[in-house]
PDB file of C-alpha atoms in Angstrom:
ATOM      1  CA  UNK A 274       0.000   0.000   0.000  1.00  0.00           C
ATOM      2  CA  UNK A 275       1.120   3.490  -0.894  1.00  0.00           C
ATOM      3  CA  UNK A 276       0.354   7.097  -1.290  1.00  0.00           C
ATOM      4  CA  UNK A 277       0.141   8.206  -3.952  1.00  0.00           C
ATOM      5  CA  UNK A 278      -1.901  10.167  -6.548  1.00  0.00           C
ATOM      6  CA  UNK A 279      -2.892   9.159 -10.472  1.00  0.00           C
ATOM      7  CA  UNK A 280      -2.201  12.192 -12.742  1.00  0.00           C
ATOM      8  CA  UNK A 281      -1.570  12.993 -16.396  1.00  0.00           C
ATOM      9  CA  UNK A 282       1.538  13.529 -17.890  1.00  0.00           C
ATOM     10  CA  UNK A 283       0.410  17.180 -18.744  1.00  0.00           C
ATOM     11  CA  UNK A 284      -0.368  18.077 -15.224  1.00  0.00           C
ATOM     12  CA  UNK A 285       3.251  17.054 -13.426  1.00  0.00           C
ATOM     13  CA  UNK A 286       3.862  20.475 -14.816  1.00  0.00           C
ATOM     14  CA  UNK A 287       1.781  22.156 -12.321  1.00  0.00           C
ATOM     15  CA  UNK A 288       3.247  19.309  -9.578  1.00  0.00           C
ATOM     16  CA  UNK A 289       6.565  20.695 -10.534  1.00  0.00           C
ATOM     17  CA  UNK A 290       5.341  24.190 -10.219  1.00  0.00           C
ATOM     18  CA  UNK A 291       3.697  23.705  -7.007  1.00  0.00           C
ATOM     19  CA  UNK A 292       6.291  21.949  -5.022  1.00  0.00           C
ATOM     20  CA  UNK A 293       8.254  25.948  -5.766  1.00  0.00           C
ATOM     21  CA  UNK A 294       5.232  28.122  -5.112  1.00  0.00           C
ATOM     22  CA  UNK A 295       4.407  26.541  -2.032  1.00  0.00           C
ATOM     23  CA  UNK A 296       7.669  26.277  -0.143  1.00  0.00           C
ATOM     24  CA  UNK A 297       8.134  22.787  -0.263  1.00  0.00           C
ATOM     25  CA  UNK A 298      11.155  23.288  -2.047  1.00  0.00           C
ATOM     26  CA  UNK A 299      13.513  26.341  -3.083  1.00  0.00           C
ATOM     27  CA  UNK A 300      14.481  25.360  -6.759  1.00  0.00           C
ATOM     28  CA  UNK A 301      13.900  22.270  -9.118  1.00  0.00           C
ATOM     29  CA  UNK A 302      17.124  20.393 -11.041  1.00  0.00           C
ATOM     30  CA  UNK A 303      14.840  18.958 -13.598  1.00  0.00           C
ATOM     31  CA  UNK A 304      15.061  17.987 -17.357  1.00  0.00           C
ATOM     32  CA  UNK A 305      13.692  20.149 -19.541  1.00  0.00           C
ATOM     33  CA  UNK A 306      13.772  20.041 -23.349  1.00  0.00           C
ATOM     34  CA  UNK A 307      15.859  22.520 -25.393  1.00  0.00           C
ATOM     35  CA  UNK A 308      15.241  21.758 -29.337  1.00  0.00           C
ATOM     36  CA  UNK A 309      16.132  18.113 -30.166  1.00  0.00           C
ATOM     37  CA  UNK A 310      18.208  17.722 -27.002  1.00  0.00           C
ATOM     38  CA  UNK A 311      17.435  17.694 -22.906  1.00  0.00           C
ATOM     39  CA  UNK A 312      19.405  19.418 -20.661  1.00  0.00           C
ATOM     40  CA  UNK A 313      19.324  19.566 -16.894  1.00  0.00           C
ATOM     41  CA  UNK A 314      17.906  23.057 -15.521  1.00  0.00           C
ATOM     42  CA  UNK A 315      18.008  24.817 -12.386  1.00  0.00           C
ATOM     43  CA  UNK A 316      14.697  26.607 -11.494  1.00  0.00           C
ATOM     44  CA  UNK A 317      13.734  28.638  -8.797  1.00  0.00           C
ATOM     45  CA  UNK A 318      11.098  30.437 -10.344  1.00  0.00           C
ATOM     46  CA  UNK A 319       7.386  28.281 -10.846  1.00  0.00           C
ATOM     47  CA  UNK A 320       6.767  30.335 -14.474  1.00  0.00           C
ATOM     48  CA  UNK A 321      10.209  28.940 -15.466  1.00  0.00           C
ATOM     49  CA  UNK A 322       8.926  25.918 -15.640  1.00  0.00           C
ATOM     50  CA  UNK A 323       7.810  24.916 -19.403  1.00  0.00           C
ATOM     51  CA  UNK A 324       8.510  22.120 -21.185  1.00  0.00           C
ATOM     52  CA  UNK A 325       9.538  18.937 -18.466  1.00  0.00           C
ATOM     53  CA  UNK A 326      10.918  15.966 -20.371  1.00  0.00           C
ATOM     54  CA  UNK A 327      11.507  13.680 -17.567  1.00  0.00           C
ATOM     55  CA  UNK A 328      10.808  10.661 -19.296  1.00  0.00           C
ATOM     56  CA  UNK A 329      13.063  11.443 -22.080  1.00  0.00           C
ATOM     57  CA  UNK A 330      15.289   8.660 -23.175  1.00  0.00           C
ATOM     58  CA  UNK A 331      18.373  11.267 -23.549  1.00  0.00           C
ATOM     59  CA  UNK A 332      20.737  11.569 -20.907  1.00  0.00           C
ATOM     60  CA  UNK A 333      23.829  13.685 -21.545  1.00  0.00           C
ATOM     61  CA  UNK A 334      25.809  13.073 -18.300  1.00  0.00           C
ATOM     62  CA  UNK A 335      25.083  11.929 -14.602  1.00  0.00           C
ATOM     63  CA  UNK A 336      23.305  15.393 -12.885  1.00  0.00           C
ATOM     64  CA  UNK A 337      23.994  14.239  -9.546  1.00  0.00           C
ATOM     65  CA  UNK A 338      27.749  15.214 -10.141  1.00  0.00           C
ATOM     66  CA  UNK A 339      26.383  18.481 -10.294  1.00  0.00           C
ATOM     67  CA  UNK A 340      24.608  18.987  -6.803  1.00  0.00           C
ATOM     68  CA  UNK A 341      27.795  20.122  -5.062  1.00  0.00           C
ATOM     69  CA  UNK A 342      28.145  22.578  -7.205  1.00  0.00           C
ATOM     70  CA  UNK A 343      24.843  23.557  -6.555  1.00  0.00           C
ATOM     71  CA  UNK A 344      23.593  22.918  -2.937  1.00  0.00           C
ATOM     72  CA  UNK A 345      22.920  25.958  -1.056  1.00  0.00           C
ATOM     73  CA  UNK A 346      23.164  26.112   2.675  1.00  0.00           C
ATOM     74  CA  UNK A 347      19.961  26.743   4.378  1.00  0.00           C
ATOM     75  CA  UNK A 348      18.103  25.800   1.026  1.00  0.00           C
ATOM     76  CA  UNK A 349      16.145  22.743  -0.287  1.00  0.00           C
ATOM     77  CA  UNK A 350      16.560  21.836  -4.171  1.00  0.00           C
ATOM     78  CA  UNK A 351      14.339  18.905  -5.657  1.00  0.00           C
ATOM     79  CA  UNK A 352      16.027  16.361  -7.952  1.00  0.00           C
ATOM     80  CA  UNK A 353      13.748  15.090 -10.827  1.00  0.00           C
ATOM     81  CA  UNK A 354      16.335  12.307 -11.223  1.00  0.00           C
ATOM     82  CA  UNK A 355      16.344   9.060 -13.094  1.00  0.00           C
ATOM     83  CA  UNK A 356      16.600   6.016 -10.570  1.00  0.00           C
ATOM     84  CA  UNK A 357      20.502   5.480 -11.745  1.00  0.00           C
ATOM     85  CA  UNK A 358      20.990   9.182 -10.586  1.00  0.00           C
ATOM     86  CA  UNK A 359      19.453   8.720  -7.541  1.00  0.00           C
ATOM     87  CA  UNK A 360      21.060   5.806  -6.795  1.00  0.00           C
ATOM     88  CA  UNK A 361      24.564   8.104  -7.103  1.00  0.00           C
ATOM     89  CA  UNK A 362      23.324  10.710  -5.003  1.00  0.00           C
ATOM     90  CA  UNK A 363      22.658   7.975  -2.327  1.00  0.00           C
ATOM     91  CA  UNK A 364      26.407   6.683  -2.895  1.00  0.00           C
ATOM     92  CA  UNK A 365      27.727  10.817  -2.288  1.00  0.00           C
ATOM     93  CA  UNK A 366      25.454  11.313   0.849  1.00  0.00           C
ATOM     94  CA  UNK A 367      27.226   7.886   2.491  1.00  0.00           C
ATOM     95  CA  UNK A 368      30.309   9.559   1.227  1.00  0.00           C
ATOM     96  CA  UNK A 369      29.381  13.041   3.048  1.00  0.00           C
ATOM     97  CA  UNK A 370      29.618  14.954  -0.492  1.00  0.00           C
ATOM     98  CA  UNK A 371      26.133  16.066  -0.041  1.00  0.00           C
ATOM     99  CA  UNK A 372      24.077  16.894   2.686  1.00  0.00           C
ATOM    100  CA  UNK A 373      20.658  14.849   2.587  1.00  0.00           C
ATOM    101  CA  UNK A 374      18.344  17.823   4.293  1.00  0.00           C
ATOM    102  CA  UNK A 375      18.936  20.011   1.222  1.00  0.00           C
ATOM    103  CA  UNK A 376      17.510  17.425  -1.135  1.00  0.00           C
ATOM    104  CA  UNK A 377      14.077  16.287  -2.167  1.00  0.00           C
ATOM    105  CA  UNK A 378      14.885  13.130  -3.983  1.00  0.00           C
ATOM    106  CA  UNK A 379      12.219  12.496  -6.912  1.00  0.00           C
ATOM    107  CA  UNK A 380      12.858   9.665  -9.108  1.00  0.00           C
ATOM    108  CA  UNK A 381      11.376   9.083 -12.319  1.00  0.00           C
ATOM    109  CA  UNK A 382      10.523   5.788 -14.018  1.00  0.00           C
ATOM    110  CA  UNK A 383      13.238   4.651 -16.628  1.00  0.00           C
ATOM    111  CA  UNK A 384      13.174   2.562 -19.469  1.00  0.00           C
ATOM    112  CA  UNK A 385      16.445   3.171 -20.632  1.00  0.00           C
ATOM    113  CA  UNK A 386      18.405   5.975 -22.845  1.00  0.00           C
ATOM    114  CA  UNK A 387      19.898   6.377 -26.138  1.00  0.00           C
ATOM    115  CA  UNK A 388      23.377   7.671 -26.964  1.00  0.00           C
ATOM    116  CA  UNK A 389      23.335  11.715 -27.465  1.00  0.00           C
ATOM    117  CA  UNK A 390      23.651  11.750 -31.290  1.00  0.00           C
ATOM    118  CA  UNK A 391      21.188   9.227 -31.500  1.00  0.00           C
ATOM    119  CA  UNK A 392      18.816  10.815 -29.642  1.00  0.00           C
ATOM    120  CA  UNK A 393      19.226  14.058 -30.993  1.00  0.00           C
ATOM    121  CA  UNK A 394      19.276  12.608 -34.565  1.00  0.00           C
ATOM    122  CA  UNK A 395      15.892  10.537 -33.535  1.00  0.00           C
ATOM    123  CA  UNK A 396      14.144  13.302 -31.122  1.00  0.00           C
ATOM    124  CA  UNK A 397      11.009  13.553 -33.574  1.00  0.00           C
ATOM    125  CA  UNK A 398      10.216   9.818 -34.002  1.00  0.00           C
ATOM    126  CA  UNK A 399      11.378   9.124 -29.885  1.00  0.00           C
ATOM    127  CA  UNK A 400       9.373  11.843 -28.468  1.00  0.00           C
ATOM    128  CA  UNK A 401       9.134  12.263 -24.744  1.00  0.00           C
ATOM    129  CA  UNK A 402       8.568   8.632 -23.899  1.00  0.00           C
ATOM    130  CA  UNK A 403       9.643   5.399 -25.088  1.00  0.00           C
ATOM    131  CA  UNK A 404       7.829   2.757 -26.002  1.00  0.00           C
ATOM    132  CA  UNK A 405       8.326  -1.339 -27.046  1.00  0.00           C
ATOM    133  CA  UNK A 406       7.155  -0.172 -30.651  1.00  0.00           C
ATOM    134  CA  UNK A 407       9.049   2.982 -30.742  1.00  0.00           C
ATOM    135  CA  UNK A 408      12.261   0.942 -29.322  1.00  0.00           C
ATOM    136  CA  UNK A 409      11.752  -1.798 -32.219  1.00  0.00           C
ATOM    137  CA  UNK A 410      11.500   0.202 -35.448  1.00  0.00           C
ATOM    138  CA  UNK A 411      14.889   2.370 -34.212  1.00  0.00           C
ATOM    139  CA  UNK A 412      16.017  -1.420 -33.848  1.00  0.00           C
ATOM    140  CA  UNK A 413      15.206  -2.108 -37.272  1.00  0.00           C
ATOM    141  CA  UNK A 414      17.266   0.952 -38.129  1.00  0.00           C
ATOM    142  CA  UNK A 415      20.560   0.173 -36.350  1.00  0.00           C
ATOM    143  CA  UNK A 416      19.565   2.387 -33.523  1.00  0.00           C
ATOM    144  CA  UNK A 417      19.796   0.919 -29.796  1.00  0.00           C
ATOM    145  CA  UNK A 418      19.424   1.604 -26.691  1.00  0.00           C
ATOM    146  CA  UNK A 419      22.836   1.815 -24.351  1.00  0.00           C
ATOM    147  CA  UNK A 420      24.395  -1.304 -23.648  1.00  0.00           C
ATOM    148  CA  UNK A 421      24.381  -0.006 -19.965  1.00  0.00           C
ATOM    149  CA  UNK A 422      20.764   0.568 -19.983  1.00  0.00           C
ATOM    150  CA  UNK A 423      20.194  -2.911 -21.232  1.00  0.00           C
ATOM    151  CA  UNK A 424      21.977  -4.138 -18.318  1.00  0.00           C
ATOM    152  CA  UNK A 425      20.053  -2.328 -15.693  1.00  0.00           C
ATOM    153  CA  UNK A 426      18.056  -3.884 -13.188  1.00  0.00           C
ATOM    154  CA  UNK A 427      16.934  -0.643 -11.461  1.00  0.00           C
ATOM    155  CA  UNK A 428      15.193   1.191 -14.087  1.00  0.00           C
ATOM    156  CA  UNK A 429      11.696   2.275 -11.519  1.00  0.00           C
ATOM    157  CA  UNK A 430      11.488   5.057  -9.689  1.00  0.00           C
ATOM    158  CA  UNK A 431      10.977   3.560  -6.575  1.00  0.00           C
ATOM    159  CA  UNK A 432      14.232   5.417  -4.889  1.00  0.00           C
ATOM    160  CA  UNK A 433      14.247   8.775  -2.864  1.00  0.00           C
ATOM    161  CA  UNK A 434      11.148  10.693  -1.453  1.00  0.00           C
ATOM    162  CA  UNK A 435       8.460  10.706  -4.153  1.00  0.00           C
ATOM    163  CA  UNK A 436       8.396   8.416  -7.153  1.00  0.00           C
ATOM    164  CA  UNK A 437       6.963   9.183 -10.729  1.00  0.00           C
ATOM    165  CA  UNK A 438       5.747   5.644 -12.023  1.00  0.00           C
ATOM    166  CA  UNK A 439       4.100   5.097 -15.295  1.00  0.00           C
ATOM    167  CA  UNK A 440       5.794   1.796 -16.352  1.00  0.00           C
ATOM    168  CA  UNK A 441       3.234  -1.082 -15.696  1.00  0.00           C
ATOM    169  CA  UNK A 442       0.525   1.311 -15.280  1.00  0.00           C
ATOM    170  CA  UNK A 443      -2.098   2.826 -16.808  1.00  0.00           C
ATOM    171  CA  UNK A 444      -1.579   6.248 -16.009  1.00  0.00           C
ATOM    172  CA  UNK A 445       0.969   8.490 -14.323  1.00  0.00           C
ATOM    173  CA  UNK A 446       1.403   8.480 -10.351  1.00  0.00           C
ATOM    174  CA  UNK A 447       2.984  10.268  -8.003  1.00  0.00           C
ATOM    175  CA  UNK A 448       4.240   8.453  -5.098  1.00  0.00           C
ATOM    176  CA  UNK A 449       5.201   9.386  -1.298  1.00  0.00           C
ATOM    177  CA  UNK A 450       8.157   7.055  -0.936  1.00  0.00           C
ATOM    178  CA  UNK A 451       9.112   9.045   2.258  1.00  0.00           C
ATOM    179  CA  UNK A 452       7.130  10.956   5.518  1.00  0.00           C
ATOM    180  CA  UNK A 453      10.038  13.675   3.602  1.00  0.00           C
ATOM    181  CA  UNK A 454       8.433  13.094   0.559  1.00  0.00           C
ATOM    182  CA  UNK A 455       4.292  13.013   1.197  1.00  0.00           C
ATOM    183  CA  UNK A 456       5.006  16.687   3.766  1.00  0.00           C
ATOM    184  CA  UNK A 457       6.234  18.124   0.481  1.00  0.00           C
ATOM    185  CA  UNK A 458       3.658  16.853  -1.705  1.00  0.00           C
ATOM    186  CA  UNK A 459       0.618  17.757   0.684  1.00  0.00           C
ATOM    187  CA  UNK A 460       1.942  21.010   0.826  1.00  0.00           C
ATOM    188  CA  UNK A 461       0.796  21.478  -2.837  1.00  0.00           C
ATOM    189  CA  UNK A 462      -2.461  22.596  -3.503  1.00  0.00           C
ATOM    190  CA  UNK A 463      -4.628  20.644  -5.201  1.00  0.00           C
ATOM    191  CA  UNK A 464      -3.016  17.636  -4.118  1.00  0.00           C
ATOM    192  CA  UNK A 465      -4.796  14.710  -1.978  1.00  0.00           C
ATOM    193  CA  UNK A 466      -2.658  11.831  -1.825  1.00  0.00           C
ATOM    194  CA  UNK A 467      -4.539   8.210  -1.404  1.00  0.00           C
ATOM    195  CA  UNK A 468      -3.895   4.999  -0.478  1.00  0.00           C
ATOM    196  CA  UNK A 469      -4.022   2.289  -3.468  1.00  0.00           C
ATOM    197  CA  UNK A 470      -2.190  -1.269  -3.434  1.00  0.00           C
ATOM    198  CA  UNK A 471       0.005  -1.421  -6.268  1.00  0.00           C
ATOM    199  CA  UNK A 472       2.179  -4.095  -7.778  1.00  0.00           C
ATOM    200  CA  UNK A 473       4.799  -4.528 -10.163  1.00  0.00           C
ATOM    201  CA  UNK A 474       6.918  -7.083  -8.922  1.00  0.00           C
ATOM    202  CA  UNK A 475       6.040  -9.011 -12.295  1.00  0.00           C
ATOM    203  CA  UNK A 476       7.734  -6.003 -14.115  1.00  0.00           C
ATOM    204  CA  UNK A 477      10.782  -5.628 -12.004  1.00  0.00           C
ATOM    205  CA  UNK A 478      11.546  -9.222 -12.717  1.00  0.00           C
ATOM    206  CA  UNK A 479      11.176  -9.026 -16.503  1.00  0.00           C
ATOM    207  CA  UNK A 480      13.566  -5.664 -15.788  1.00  0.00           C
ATOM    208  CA  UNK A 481      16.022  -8.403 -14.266  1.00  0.00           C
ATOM    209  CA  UNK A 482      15.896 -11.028 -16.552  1.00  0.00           C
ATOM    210  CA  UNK A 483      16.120  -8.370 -19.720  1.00  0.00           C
ATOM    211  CA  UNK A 484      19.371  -7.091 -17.293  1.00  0.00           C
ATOM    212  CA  UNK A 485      21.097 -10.996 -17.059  1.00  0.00           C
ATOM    213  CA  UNK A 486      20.652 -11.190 -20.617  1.00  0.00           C
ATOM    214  CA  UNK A 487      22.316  -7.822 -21.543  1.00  0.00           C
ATOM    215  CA  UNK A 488      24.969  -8.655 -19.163  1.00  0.00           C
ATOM    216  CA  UNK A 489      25.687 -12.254 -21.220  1.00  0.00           C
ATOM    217  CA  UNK A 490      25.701 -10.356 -23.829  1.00  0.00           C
ATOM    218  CA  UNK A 491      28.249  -7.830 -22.343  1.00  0.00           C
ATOM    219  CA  UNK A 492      30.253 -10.962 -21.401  1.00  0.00           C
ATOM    220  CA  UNK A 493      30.599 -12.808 -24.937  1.00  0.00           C
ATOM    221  CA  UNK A 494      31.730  -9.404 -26.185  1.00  0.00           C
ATOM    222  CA  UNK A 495      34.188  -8.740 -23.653  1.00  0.00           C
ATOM    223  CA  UNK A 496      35.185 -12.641 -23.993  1.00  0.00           C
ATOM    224  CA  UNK A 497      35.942 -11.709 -27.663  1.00  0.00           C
ATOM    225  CA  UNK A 498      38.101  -9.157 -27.366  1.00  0.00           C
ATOM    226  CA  UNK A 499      41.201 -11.888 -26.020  1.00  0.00           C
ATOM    227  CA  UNK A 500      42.500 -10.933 -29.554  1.00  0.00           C
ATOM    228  CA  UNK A 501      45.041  -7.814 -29.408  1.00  0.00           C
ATOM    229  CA  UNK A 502      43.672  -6.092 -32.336  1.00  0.00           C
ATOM    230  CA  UNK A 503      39.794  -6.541 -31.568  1.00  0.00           C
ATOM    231  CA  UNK A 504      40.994  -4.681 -28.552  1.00  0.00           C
ATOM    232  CA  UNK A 505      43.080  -2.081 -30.401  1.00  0.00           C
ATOM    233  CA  UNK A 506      39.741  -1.717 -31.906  1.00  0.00           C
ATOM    234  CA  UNK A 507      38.005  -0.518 -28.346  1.00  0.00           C
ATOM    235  CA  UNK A 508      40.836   1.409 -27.748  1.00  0.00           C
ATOM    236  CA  UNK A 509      41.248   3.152 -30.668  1.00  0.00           C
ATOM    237  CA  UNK A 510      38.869   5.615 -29.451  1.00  0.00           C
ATOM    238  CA  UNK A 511      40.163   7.007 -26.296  1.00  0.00           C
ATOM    239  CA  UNK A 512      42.279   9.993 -26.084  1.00  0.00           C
ATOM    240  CA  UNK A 513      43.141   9.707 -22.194  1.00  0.00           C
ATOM    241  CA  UNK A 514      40.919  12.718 -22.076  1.00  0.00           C
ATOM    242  CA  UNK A 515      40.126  11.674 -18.589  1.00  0.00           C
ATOM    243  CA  UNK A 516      36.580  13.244 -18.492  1.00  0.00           C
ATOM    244  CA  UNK A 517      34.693   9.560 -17.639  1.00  0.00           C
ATOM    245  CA  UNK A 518      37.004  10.175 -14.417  1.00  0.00           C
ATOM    246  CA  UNK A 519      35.990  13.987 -14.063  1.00  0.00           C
ATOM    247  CA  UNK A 520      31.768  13.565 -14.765  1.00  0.00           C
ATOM    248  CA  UNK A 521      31.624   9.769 -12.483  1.00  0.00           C
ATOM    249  CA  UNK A 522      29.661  11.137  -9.322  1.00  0.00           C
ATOM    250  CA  UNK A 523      31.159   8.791  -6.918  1.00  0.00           C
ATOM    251  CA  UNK A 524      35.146   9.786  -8.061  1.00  0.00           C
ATOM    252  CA  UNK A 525      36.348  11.030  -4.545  1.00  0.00           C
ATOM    253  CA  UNK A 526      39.470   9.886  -4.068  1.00  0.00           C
ATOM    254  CA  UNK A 527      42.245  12.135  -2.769  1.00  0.00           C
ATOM    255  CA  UNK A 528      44.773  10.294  -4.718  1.00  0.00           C
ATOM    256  CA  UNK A 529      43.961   9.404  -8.107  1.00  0.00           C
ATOM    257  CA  UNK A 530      44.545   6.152  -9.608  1.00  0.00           C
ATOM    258  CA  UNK A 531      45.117   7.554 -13.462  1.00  0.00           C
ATOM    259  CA  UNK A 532      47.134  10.379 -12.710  1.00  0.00           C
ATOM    260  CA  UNK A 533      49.376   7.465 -11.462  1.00  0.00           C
ATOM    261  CA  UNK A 534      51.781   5.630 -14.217  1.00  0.00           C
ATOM    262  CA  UNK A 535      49.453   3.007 -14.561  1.00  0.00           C
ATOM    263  CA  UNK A 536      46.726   4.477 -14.965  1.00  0.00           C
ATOM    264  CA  UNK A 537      48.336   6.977 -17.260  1.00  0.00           C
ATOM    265  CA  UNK A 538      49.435   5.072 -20.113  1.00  0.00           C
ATOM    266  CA  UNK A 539      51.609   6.708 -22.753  1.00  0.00           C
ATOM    267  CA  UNK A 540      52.329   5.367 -26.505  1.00  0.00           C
ATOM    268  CA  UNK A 541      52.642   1.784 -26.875  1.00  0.00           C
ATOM    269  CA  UNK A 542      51.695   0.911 -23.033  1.00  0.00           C
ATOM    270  CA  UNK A 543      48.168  -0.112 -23.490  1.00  0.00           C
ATOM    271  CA  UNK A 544      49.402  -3.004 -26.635  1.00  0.00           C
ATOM    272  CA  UNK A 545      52.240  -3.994 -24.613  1.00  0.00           C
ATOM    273  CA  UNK A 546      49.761  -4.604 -21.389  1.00  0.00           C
ATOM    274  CA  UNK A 547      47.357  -6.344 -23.673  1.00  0.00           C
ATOM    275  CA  UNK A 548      50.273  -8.561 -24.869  1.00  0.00           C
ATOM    276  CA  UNK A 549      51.275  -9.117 -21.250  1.00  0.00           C
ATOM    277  CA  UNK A 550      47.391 -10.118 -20.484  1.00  0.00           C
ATOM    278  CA  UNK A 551      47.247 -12.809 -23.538  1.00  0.00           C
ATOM    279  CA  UNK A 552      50.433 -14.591 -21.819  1.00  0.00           C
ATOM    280  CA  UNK A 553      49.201 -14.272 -18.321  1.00  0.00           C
ATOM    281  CA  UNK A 554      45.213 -14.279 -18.678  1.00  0.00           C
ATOM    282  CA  UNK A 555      44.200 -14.115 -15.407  1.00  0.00           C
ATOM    283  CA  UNK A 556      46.343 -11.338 -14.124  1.00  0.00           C
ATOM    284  CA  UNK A 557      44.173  -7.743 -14.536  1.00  0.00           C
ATOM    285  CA  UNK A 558      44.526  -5.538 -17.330  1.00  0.00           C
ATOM    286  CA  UNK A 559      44.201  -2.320 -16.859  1.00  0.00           C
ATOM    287  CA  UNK A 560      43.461   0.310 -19.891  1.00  0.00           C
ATOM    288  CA  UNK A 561      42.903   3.985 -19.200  1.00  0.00           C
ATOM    289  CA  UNK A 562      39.629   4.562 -17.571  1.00  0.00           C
ATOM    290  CA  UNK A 563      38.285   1.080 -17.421  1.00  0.00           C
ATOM    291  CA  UNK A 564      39.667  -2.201 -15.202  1.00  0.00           C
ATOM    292  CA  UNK A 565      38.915  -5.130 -17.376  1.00  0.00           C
ATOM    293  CA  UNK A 566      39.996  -8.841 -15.787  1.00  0.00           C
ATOM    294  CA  UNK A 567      39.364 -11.068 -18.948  1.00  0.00           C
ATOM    295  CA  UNK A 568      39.708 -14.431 -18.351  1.00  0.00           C
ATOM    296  CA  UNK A 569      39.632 -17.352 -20.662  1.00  0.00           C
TER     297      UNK A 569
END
């Protein structure tokens, strides 16, 4: 049983401009669409709110990086967050990188994203939610969700202080997950949160088998790349920019691992490690941003 209230997709933009006007909290990170892309906004003001994508398959970079950037003592900002967000934003409050009384956590139903030039390249036929049918034709085209997403097995928005379901239900609802989260929702007016008994265990276990089979999948690819130059292949990509280390939301560490020599490969390092790995397969292989332990 849970509280909750049913609500069109049309009219979270009045829950989004409530939860401002009436105090419950001081500014909104939320997705919001700007032409054929999404980009996280900060808004403090409820007319500022306009066009809410947050069921958007796009997702440019992990916001919850962001919040310490952000936070503002003696002030309350609500995260319209996707559940892997959240789940981040859990991992920096353990890690005391973000102070959990100046959050209202709200996490949004998921069904996984596409990469950023597919998106953008796909934003007419996508629209602001994806569907099975939607997913297959972009299928038929070449175009696929990220292999990450596939591999997700917490894609509901069951994490935080109020939840925005829709997948395995009818409509929209909005969802106390916390006494934080149903105070700040019955503080906006027009509001009346209700009990109702729902279920979707059935779903989140057809979320975690779809997850075991991306991760096979994940696995036989990985398994494949035992050949040097398959893996020069992978590789060819990276620059040693470093910015997966600079954008990942839990990357605290005082003294960091690729600013070491191993982690900071030069010229022919990363061959001569894979050469070292196909003579000694079960000793770890470490390439730039990634830790890979392939073994045979």
């Amino acid at each position: 049983m849970v509280k909750c209230i049913e609500t069109g997709d049309e009219a979270l933009k009045d829950l989004f401009k409530g939860l401002l006007s009436s105090g419950a909290v001081d500014g909104l990170i939320l997705p919001q669409r700007a032409g054929k892309s999404v980009i996280y906004t900060l808004v403090t003001d409820p007319g500022k709110v306009k066009d809410p994508a947050i069921f958007a398959p796009s997702f440019g970079f992990n916001a919850a990086n962001i919040l310490r950037k952000w936070l503002i003592e003696d002030k309350v900002l609500g995260l319209v967050f996707k559940p892997c967000e959240a789940r981040a934003t859990i991992e920096l409050i353990k890690l005391e990188q973000i102070n959990p009384d100046a959050i209202l956590l709200i996490s949004v139903d998921c069904p996984g994203t596409f990469k950023n030039e597919d998106y953008t390249a796909n934003t007419d036929e996508i629209g602001d939610k994806l569907t099975d049918e939607i997913k297959s034709k972009l299928s038929e085209k070449g175009v696929e969700v990220r292999a990450a997403c596939t591999m997700c097995e917490t894609k509901l928005g069951e994490i935080g202080d109020i939840g925005i379901w829709h997948m395995g239900l009818g409509s929209t609802t909005v969802v106390a997950l916390s006494e934080k989260g149903e105070a700040a929702l019955s503080k906006v007016e027009g509001i009346t949160l209700g009990d109702k008994d729902i279920d979707r265990s059935s779903l989140q276990s057809e979320i975690k088998s779809a997850a075991e089979s991306g991760r096979e999948a994940l696995k036989k690819e990985l398994e494949s790349l035992n050949d040097p130059l398959k893996l020069l292949d992978v590789l060819n990509d990276c620059i040693v920019c470093k910015n997966c280390r600079d954008i990942c939301p839990v990357c605290y560490c005082k003294e960091c691992f690729f600013e070491q020599p191993l982690g900071n490969p030069r010229g022919g390092d990363l061959l001569n490690l894979s050469l070292i790995h196909i003579s000694e397969p079960t000793r770890p292989l470490y390439i730039s941003s990634a830790v890979f332990c392939l073994k045979k």
